Amino acid sequence: MPAVQETVARVRSIDVDQYKYGFVTEIESDRAEKGLTEDTVRFISAKKEEPEWMLQWRLDAYRRWRTMTEPTWARVDYPPIDYEELYYYSAPKSFVAPKTLDDVDPELLRTYEKLGIPLREQEVLAGVEQRRVAVDAVFDSVSVATTFKAELARAGVIFCPISEAIREHPELVKKYLGSVVPTSDNFFATLNSAVFSDGSFVYIPKGVRCPMELSTYFRINERNTGQFERTLIIADEGSYVSYLEGCTAPMRDENQLHAAVVELVALDDAEIKYSTVQNWYPGDAEGKGGIYNFVTKRGDCRGKNSKISWTQVETGSAITWKYPSCILRGDGSRGEFYSIAISNGRQQVDSGTKMIHLGRNTTSKIISKGISAGRSNNTYRGLVSAHRKATNARNFTNCDSLLIGDKCGAHTVPYLEAKTSTAVFEHEATTSKISEDQKFYCQQRGLSEEEAVALIVNGFVKDVLQQLPMEFAVEAQKLISISLEGSVG
Amino acid sequence: MLSIKNLHASIEDKQILRGLDLEVKAGEVHAIMGPNGSGKSTLSYVLAGKDDYEVTEGSATLDGQDLFAMEPDERAAAGLFLAFQYPLEIPGVATMTFLKTALNAQRRARGEAELPTPQFMKLVREKADSLSISTEMLKRGLNVGFSGGEKKRNEVLQMALLEPKLCVLDETDSGLDIDALRIVSQGVNALRAQNRSFVVITHYQRLLDHIVPDVVHVMAKGRIVRTGGAELAHELEARGYADYLEEAA
Amino acid sequence: MNAEVRPIRTAAESGLIEAFEAARAALPGGETAARLREDAFRAFAAKGLPNRRVEEWKYTDLRAIMREARPLVVTLSEADVAASRDLLPFGDVDAVRIVFVNGRLAPSLSQLNDAPEGIRIVLLADALAADAQHALLLEGAPADNAAIALNTAFASDGLMISVDEGVSVVKPIHVANVQTGGAHAAYGRVLVSVGKGASLTLVESHSGDPAGHQTNTLIGLDLADDAKATHLKLQDEGLGTLHLATFAARLAARSALTSVSLSSGAAAARQQVFLAFKGEKATADINGAGFAGGRRHLDSTLVIHHEAPGCASRELFKTALDGEARSVFQGKIVVQPVAQKTDGKMMAKALLLSNDAEADAKPELEIFADDVVCGHGATVGAIDDELLFYLMSRGLPKAEAEALLVQAFVGEVLESVEHDQLRDALSARAERWLRERD
């Protein structure tokens, strides 16, 4: 998905179905036995050729997960997931860690081509207006290719599949893995800790400004497969990185589970900008199929004056349950959360953020734009808290909801907890609909009703779109129009 | 160009237009004057196709095309332009973006190619300059934070850009000071052409000093009650509408 | 159902069970009333006292706050009646006053027979005998809410007030609750119905000595079409008291409700408001001001249900906190699909005067209709240093400057009281808190 606009043109031509990534790649897979036991965990660990400490880490998580119960507090409703009916590991059969792209199965390459993901560096270079983006492509449970590794290595940046990092940079992984999201954090994070199969690892050394955008592209292909990727990004002192994440899945009638964990660590004066365009298959208009997207994302502003900024455009998934959060531990650290969540059809979204102010002079900003259409429900849930020692903590929150149609719901559930008088929290929220007069005005100037709605919605979400890297913003803007198709009239 | 016959229209079951007839030929400027509540603004909304207005009888055609069979955007593409009395604000949508989207939507609807961005920018700059609209204003959200005068100038800019066949100006003079009125009128006058007609709706005669009409109609109680030349506007200014209200009652 | 999760009861829960067993036979009402009380108590006992894991009580852990159950007062002593005279607020206000001391009607202090024309005031005991369903079932509020269930189970003394169609009652009805003497529990229940086009001003006050009383009060208000009601509340309980309060109002078409409360007392208070818009174009203005110092706990919880089109609700809550006090604001606006053209706005502001004070807020919107304008805001912060400096530079000592700013802060709420004497009395109470900061 990153940076490729021709895919958008292609979407326009597919008018039968709104979801453009719904195809299945016919490729033979190597899977773990169905169901989850200690043996499954051992199988995954062995496949990844992991050291013993990693296996033990996973087994601890697995044993803990067995004692936990699935959370029910979010405003989402879905039939119970049978965790014994899932496959926890699936890799293309042809898969042996490829040395060059020529070793990658051509069927896989075609898949990414179809998705518009540039896996060949020269393809990326060929685009004149595009900025260069290094891509790590994760297909079901394995990373199939990572681009620009050599150039990044010259800058000292490590960007590789996490399975590779466990083998080759054990000291960094040991130090940081699970340090932001502990293995015991929540039901889905614990499950992920036991069975995560792949994901990206990023380390930016001291004082380095990462020379290009880094991007991971996740694809679930196999039926009944859970995808449990794990991302770990460490920005050492004074460094900067911008990271993009994109996701799609084929259209299948059954629901697929996606339970990722993302951990960010920003040391003194470091900055991490993490952008997501989430476009998992949302299910059909009747709510059949689609991805359950239960994700734990958390950033730790560990160092002084560090900064973590989350930007997300959520248009996909049958159910979304995610709260990208910032722990503002370092004095003077800053957390930001910009979100656009669009729900249509029978989608259910429960998303928001947590800003936990621990250090002095910490600031946070939350801009959330929710748009509900069809028969969907869209909930913003957020927590802003300042602990006693977080003197001069500052938060500004703005949550706006827009309703399109009278069969959907928009909900806002913010929590504010101030334990110091020097904190200043401001929260505002509004819910409204697109005014008939605005729509008529646009129509009078020649826009169709759908174009008018798309234009007004794009205005509504502009504050957030501006936070995205340029190529992503263009794509996200079009994605918004597509997501809202059929919501008018 | 515009032909309205026996038009009856209501809003929420309240009858506003009661058998209105109007013929506007290509290149003509018609002024419609009348007291508050006579149905002037309703006429403009009914022509443009606003939702809550129901046509109960009669017809309106633009160059022979049945306006009432079309959606508002189709009417726009067919060449009907309404300059709103109260232009709407749309936060977050830059004026420039709006202009481009609207122009290209109309071009598409007419089967014309979209205008490439550089040409579009040049075109807008040209037209904007003549209306004293700054580039900075074009970057702002549509009509957001615009003064009354700026909003009306923006309406005229859109008119200039979209090049409609028929322009309906709904109380364009309301809320304008004398300087703004002059700029807006000059903008409108510059657009007068052989193949373009205007319906200027106004309460006061002062706008007609700047945009001199070929025909003046007096509207009362949902009908045209008198038609004359430009001099009729002066007569009205002097005598008021009282006589017509009685006549129409 | 799974096996009962928590067989262990706290001392307070066991105490409440014993108290109910002991009191039930003597509680007013016939068989129907007894059955309704039994149902309510069971609903309570099944879940016990709510704790922080129950979402609605997340910030007010009643199980931790309520250590034991106080006994009910069976007969009211003359000494307590005498002592209560000094604790009565609004003495100067020209009103019809009905006084409950320790949860018991004090006839000698009450003007039960002075009710103006067109209004009927009936004792709860008499009402229960006639229509127990009406007196014990409260529509529009959750029956399994712990505070409500306990009130239904235990309510002994109280009133049923009804205003006839078209009658405007000018003189306020003042229901005063005073707690004095040994620490006890008091349950009060006042049900008011205002007929079509009628209007009423209802004043409730809660005051008492500093002993560890437990009060549980419930006001149910029913507004018929085009009715108007003003509800004023002074919660000035003694500083040892646990105050649980429910105000539940149902609004029919075009009715209008204004409610203003000032909370300056109690060790811990949970004040719940349940509002249900049942008819179109009704309006409600709910305003609250609160002060807390020491280690006091002040919870305002609102649930506004828009179930009819075209209604407007406004809520404004302002709280000033000193010492280690803690305030909780939970406000939820629910707009049902039928409630198109709803206009709902809610604002909660907390001012922290001490670094150890804590303010928690949870404003919520739950919206199922598309043609609505709803919003909420919440702010938490300290006094603006620049304003403080400005006033001090003009010669005001810090404490005075602060007091002035706090007064301005809550002034917006108290100024919404139209009745001059009542507004002055509430302002005076606010000024006293600013001097004492208790």
PDB file of N, CA, C and O in Angstrom, chain C residues 276-315:
ATOM      1  N   ALA C 276     -34.923  11.408  31.663  1.00  0.00           N
ATOM      2  CA  ALA C 276     -35.451  10.745  30.475  1.00  0.00           C
ATOM      3  C   ALA C 276     -36.405  11.682  29.758  1.00  0.00           C
ATOM      4  O   ALA C 276     -37.399  12.134  30.332  1.00  0.00           O
ATOM      5  N   PHE C 277     -36.078  11.972  28.498  1.00  0.00           N
ATOM      6  CA  PHE C 277     -36.968  12.795  27.682  1.00  0.00           C
ATOM      7  C   PHE C 277     -37.966  11.873  26.995  1.00  0.00           C
ATOM      8  O   PHE C 277     -37.586  11.069  26.153  1.00  0.00           O
ATOM      9  N   LYS C 278     -39.232  12.005  27.394  1.00  0.00           N
ATOM     10  CA  LYS C 278     -40.254  11.086  26.893  1.00  0.00           C
ATOM     11  C   LYS C 278     -41.139  11.726  25.821  1.00  0.00           C
ATOM     12  O   LYS C 278     -41.796  11.024  25.066  1.00  0.00           O
ATOM     13  N   GLY C 279     -41.213  13.049  25.827  1.00  0.00           N
ATOM     14  CA  GLY C 279     -42.057  13.736  24.847  1.00  0.00           C
ATOM     15  C   GLY C 279     -41.232  14.763  24.098  1.00  0.00           C
ATOM     16  O   GLY C 279     -40.175  15.198  24.568  1.00  0.00           O
ATOM     17  N   GLU C 280     -41.691  15.164  22.931  1.00  0.00           N
ATOM     18  CA  GLU C 280     -40.883  16.034  22.083  1.00  0.00           C
ATOM     19  C   GLU C 280     -40.749  17.448  22.638  1.00  0.00           C
ATOM     20  O   GLU C 280     -41.566  17.916  23.421  1.00  0.00           O
ATOM     21  N   LYS C 281     -39.666  18.083  22.221  1.00  0.00           N
ATOM     22  CA  LYS C 281     -39.403  19.494  22.509  1.00  0.00           C
ATOM     23  C   LYS C 281     -39.371  19.857  23.989  1.00  0.00           C
ATOM     24  O   LYS C 281     -39.715  20.980  24.364  1.00  0.00           O
ATOM     25  N   ALA C 282     -39.002  18.938  24.816  1.00  0.00           N
ATOM     26  CA  ALA C 282     -38.820  19.262  26.235  1.00  0.00           C
ATOM     27  C   ALA C 282     -37.392  19.780  26.421  1.00  0.00           C
ATOM     28  O   ALA C 282     -36.522  19.520  25.602  1.00  0.00           O
ATOM     29  N   THR C 283     -37.177  20.531  27.503  1.00  0.00           N
ATOM     30  CA  THR C 283     -35.836  21.059  27.751  1.00  0.00           C
ATOM     31  C   THR C 283     -35.435  20.826  29.202  1.00  0.00           C
ATOM     32  O   THR C 283     -36.280  20.830  30.098  1.00  0.00           O
ATOM     33  N   ALA C 284     -34.167  20.632  29.414  1.00  0.00           N
ATOM     34  CA  ALA C 284     -33.667  20.474  30.783  1.00  0.00           C
ATOM     35  C   ALA C 284     -32.334  21.189  30.918  1.00  0.00           C
ATOM     36  O   ALA C 284     -31.477  21.100  30.036  1.00  0.00           O
ATOM     37  N   ASP C 285     -32.201  21.901  32.015  1.00  0.00           N
ATOM     38  CA  ASP C 285     -30.964  22.581  32.378  1.00  0.00           C
ATOM     39  C   ASP C 285     -30.519  22.025  33.709  1.00  0.00           C
ATOM     40  O   ASP C 285     -31.210  22.237  34.709  1.00  0.00           O
ATOM     41  N   ILE C 286     -29.414  21.317  33.748  1.00  0.00           N
ATOM     42  CA  ILE C 286     -28.972  20.712  35.001  1.00  0.00           C
ATOM     43  C   ILE C 286     -27.623  21.327  35.354  1.00  0.00           C
ATOM     44  O   ILE C 286     -26.653  21.140  34.616  1.00  0.00           O
ATOM     45  N   ASN C 287     -27.584  22.052  36.442  1.00  0.00           N
ATOM     46  CA  ASN C 287     -26.354  22.718  36.835  1.00  0.00           C
ATOM     47  C   ASN C 287     -25.937  22.304  38.233  1.00  0.00           C
ATOM     48  O   ASN C 287     -26.778  22.171  39.116  1.00  0.00           O
ATOM     49  N   GLY C 288     -24.654  22.117  38.422  1.00  0.00           N
ATOM     50  CA  GLY C 288     -24.176  21.731  39.741  1.00  0.00           C
ATOM     51  C   GLY C 288     -22.885  22.442  40.100  1.00  0.00           C
ATOM     52  O   GLY C 288     -22.014  22.621  39.252  1.00  0.00           O
ATOM     53  N   ALA C 289     -22.796  22.865  41.355  1.00  0.00           N
ATOM     54  CA  ALA C 289     -21.549  23.423  41.857  1.00  0.00           C
ATOM     55  C   ALA C 289     -21.135  22.579  43.050  1.00  0.00           C
ATOM     56  O   ALA C 289     -21.985  22.133  43.813  1.00  0.00           O
ATOM     57  N   GLY C 290     -19.855  22.327  43.186  1.00  0.00           N
ATOM     58  CA  GLY C 290     -19.400  21.507  44.304  1.00  0.00           C
ATOM     59  C   GLY C 290     -18.119  22.048  44.901  1.00  0.00           C
ATOM     60  O   GLY C 290     -17.281  22.625  44.203  1.00  0.00           O
ATOM     61  N   PHE C 291     -18.015  21.874  46.229  1.00  0.00           N
ATOM     62  CA  PHE C 291     -16.780  22.240  46.922  1.00  0.00           C
ATOM     63  C   PHE C 291     -16.361  21.062  47.771  1.00  0.00           C
ATOM     64  O   PHE C 291     -17.206  20.444  48.419  1.00  0.00           O
ATOM     65  N   ALA C 292     -15.091  20.755  47.806  1.00  0.00           N
ATOM     66  CA  ALA C 292     -14.639  19.732  48.731  1.00  0.00           C
ATOM     67  C   ALA C 292     -13.212  20.012  49.159  1.00  0.00           C
ATOM     68  O   ALA C 292     -12.369  20.397  48.351  1.00  0.00           O
ATOM     69  N   GLY C 293     -12.960  19.816  50.450  1.00  0.00           N
ATOM     70  CA  GLY C 293     -11.618  19.937  50.987  1.00  0.00           C
ATOM     71  C   GLY C 293     -11.334  18.684  51.795  1.00  0.00           C
ATOM     72  O   GLY C 293     -12.067  17.698  51.705  1.00  0.00           O
ATOM     73  N   GLY C 294     -10.310  18.731  52.607  1.00  0.00           N
ATOM     74  CA  GLY C 294      -9.968  17.588  53.446  1.00  0.00           C
ATOM     75  C   GLY C 294      -9.742  16.354  52.592  1.00  0.00           C
ATOM     76  O   GLY C 294      -9.076  16.413  51.567  1.00  0.00           O
ATOM     77  N   ARG C 295     -10.336  15.254  53.022  1.00  0.00           N
ATOM     78  CA  ARG C 295     -10.188  14.042  52.210  1.00  0.00           C
ATOM     79  C   ARG C 295     -11.541  13.645  51.644  1.00  0.00           C
ATOM     80  O   ARG C 295     -11.846  12.479  51.464  1.00  0.00           O
ATOM     81  N   ARG C 296     -12.368  14.647  51.410  1.00  0.00           N
ATOM     82  CA  ARG C 296     -13.735  14.351  50.994  1.00  0.00           C
ATOM     83  C   ARG C 296     -13.803  13.867  49.550  1.00  0.00           C
ATOM     84  O   ARG C 296     -12.912  14.108  48.753  1.00  0.00           O
ATOM     85  N   HIS C 297     -14.896  13.212  49.264  1.00  0.00           N
ATOM     86  CA  HIS C 297     -15.085  12.584  47.949  1.00  0.00           C
ATOM     87  C   HIS C 297     -16.440  13.033  47.409  1.00  0.00           C
ATOM     88  O   HIS C 297     -17.452  12.898  48.084  1.00  0.00           O
ATOM     89  N   LEU C 298     -16.438  13.578  46.206  1.00  0.00           N
ATOM     90  CA  LEU C 298     -17.669  14.138  45.668  1.00  0.00           C
ATOM     91  C   LEU C 298     -17.906  13.608  44.258  1.00  0.00           C
ATOM     92  O   LEU C 298     -17.124  13.862  43.349  1.00  0.00           O
ATOM     93  N   ASP C 299     -18.959  12.836  44.098  1.00  0.00           N
ATOM     94  CA  ASP C 299     -19.238  12.171  42.814  1.00  0.00           C
ATOM     95  C   ASP C 299     -20.550  12.699  42.238  1.00  0.00           C
ATOM     96  O   ASP C 299     -21.583  12.656  42.894  1.00  0.00           O
ATOM     97  N   SER C 300     -20.498  13.205  41.039  1.00  0.00           N
ATOM     98  CA  SER C 300     -21.717  13.594  40.312  1.00  0.00           C
ATOM     99  C   SER C 300     -21.824  12.702  39.086  1.00  0.00           C
ATOM    100  O   SER C 300     -20.922  12.694  38.250  1.00  0.00           O
ATOM    101  N   THR C 301     -22.880  11.967  39.013  1.00  0.00           N
ATOM    102  CA  THR C 301     -23.060  11.034  37.902  1.00  0.00           C
ATOM    103  C   THR C 301     -24.389  11.330  37.214  1.00  0.00           C
ATOM    104  O   THR C 301     -25.430  11.378  37.866  1.00  0.00           O
ATOM    105  N   LEU C 302     -24.324  11.574  35.912  1.00  0.00           N
ATOM    106  CA  LEU C 302     -25.537  11.936  35.172  1.00  0.00           C
ATOM    107  C   LEU C 302     -25.748  10.997  34.005  1.00  0.00           C
ATOM    108  O   LEU C 302     -24.801  10.669  33.290  1.00  0.00           O
ATOM    109  N   VAL C 303     -26.974  10.595  33.810  1.00  0.00           N
ATOM    110  CA  VAL C 303     -27.313   9.840  32.605  1.00  0.00           C
ATOM    111  C   VAL C 303     -28.525  10.516  31.973  1.00  0.00           C
ATOM    112  O   VAL C 303     -29.578  10.628  32.598  1.00  0.00           O
ATOM    113  N   ILE C 304     -28.338  11.024  30.771  1.00  0.00           N
ATOM    114  CA  ILE C 304     -29.407  11.758  30.105  1.00  0.00           C
ATOM    115  C   ILE C 304     -29.882  10.928  28.924  1.00  0.00           C
ATOM    116  O   ILE C 304     -29.111  10.685  27.985  1.00  0.00           O
ATOM    117  N   HIS C 305     -31.109  10.470  28.977  1.00  0.00           N
ATOM    118  CA  HIS C 305     -31.657   9.662  27.886  1.00  0.00           C
ATOM    119  C   HIS C 305     -32.569  10.507  27.000  1.00  0.00           C
ATOM    120  O   HIS C 305     -33.623  10.943  27.452  1.00  0.00           O
ATOM    121  N   HIS C 306     -32.182  10.696  25.753  1.00  0.00           N
ATOM    122  CA  HIS C 306     -33.060  11.385  24.806  1.00  0.00           C
ATOM    123  C   HIS C 306     -33.852  10.317  24.070  1.00  0.00           C
ATOM    124  O   HIS C 306     -33.292   9.570  23.264  1.00  0.00           O
ATOM    125  N   GLU C 307     -35.135  10.240  24.369  1.00  0.00           N
ATOM    126  CA  GLU C 307     -35.971   9.208  23.756  1.00  0.00           C
ATOM    127  C   GLU C 307     -37.094   9.817  22.932  1.00  0.00           C
ATOM    128  O   GLU C 307     -38.044   9.135  22.557  1.00  0.00           O
ATOM    129  N   ALA C 308     -37.038  11.126  22.704  1.00  0.00           N
ATOM    130  CA  ALA C 308     -38.070  11.797  21.920  1.00  0.00           C
ATOM    131  C   ALA C 308     -37.396  12.887  21.099  1.00  0.00           C
ATOM    132  O   ALA C 308     -36.342  13.403  21.482  1.00  0.00           O
ATOM    133  N   PRO C 309     -37.976  13.237  19.964  1.00  0.00           N
ATOM    134  CA  PRO C 309     -37.318  14.199  19.080  1.00  0.00           C
ATOM    135  C   PRO C 309     -37.358  15.642  19.584  1.00  0.00           C
ATOM    136  O   PRO C 309     -38.260  16.015  20.347  1.00  0.00           O
ATOM    137  N   GLY C 310     -36.386  16.398  19.159  1.00  0.00           N
ATOM    138  CA  GLY C 310     -36.415  17.845  19.356  1.00  0.00           C
ATOM    139  C   GLY C 310     -36.201  18.339  20.770  1.00  0.00           C
ATOM    140  O   GLY C 310     -36.561  19.467  21.090  1.00  0.00           O
ATOM    141  N   CYS C 311     -35.626  17.518  21.652  1.00  0.00           N
ATOM    142  CA  CYS C 311     -35.410  17.977  23.028  1.00  0.00           C
ATOM    143  C   CYS C 311     -34.012  18.555  23.177  1.00  0.00           C
ATOM    144  O   CYS C 311     -33.116  18.251  22.399  1.00  0.00           O
ATOM    145  N   ALA C 312     -33.860  19.409  24.187  1.00  0.00           N
ATOM    146  CA  ALA C 312     -32.564  20.034  24.427  1.00  0.00           C
ATOM    147  C   ALA C 312     -32.144  19.809  25.868  1.00  0.00           C
ATOM    148  O   ALA C 312     -32.948  19.983  26.778  1.00  0.00           O
ATOM    149  N   SER C 313     -30.920  19.404  26.069  1.00  0.00           N
ATOM    150  CA  SER C 313     -30.420  19.275  27.440  1.00  0.00           C
ATOM    151  C   SER C 313     -29.102  20.016  27.574  1.00  0.00           C
ATOM    152  O   SER C 313     -28.272  20.006  26.672  1.00  0.00           O
ATOM    153  N   ARG C 314     -28.943  20.669  28.714  1.00  0.00           N
ATOM    154  CA  ARG C 314     -27.714  21.406  29.018  1.00  0.00           C
ATOM    155  C   ARG C 314     -27.264  20.999  30.412  1.00  0.00           C
ATOM    156  O   ARG C 314     -28.060  21.039  31.341  1.00  0.00           O
ATOM    157  N   GLU C 315     -26.005  20.614  30.530  1.00  0.00           N
ATOM    158  CA  GLU C 315     -25.508  20.307  31.856  1.00  0.00           C
ATOM    159  C   GLU C 315     -24.214  21.079  32.075  1.00  0.00           C
ATOM    160  O   GLU C 315     -23.364  21.123  31.188  1.00  0.00           O
TER     161      GLU C 315
END
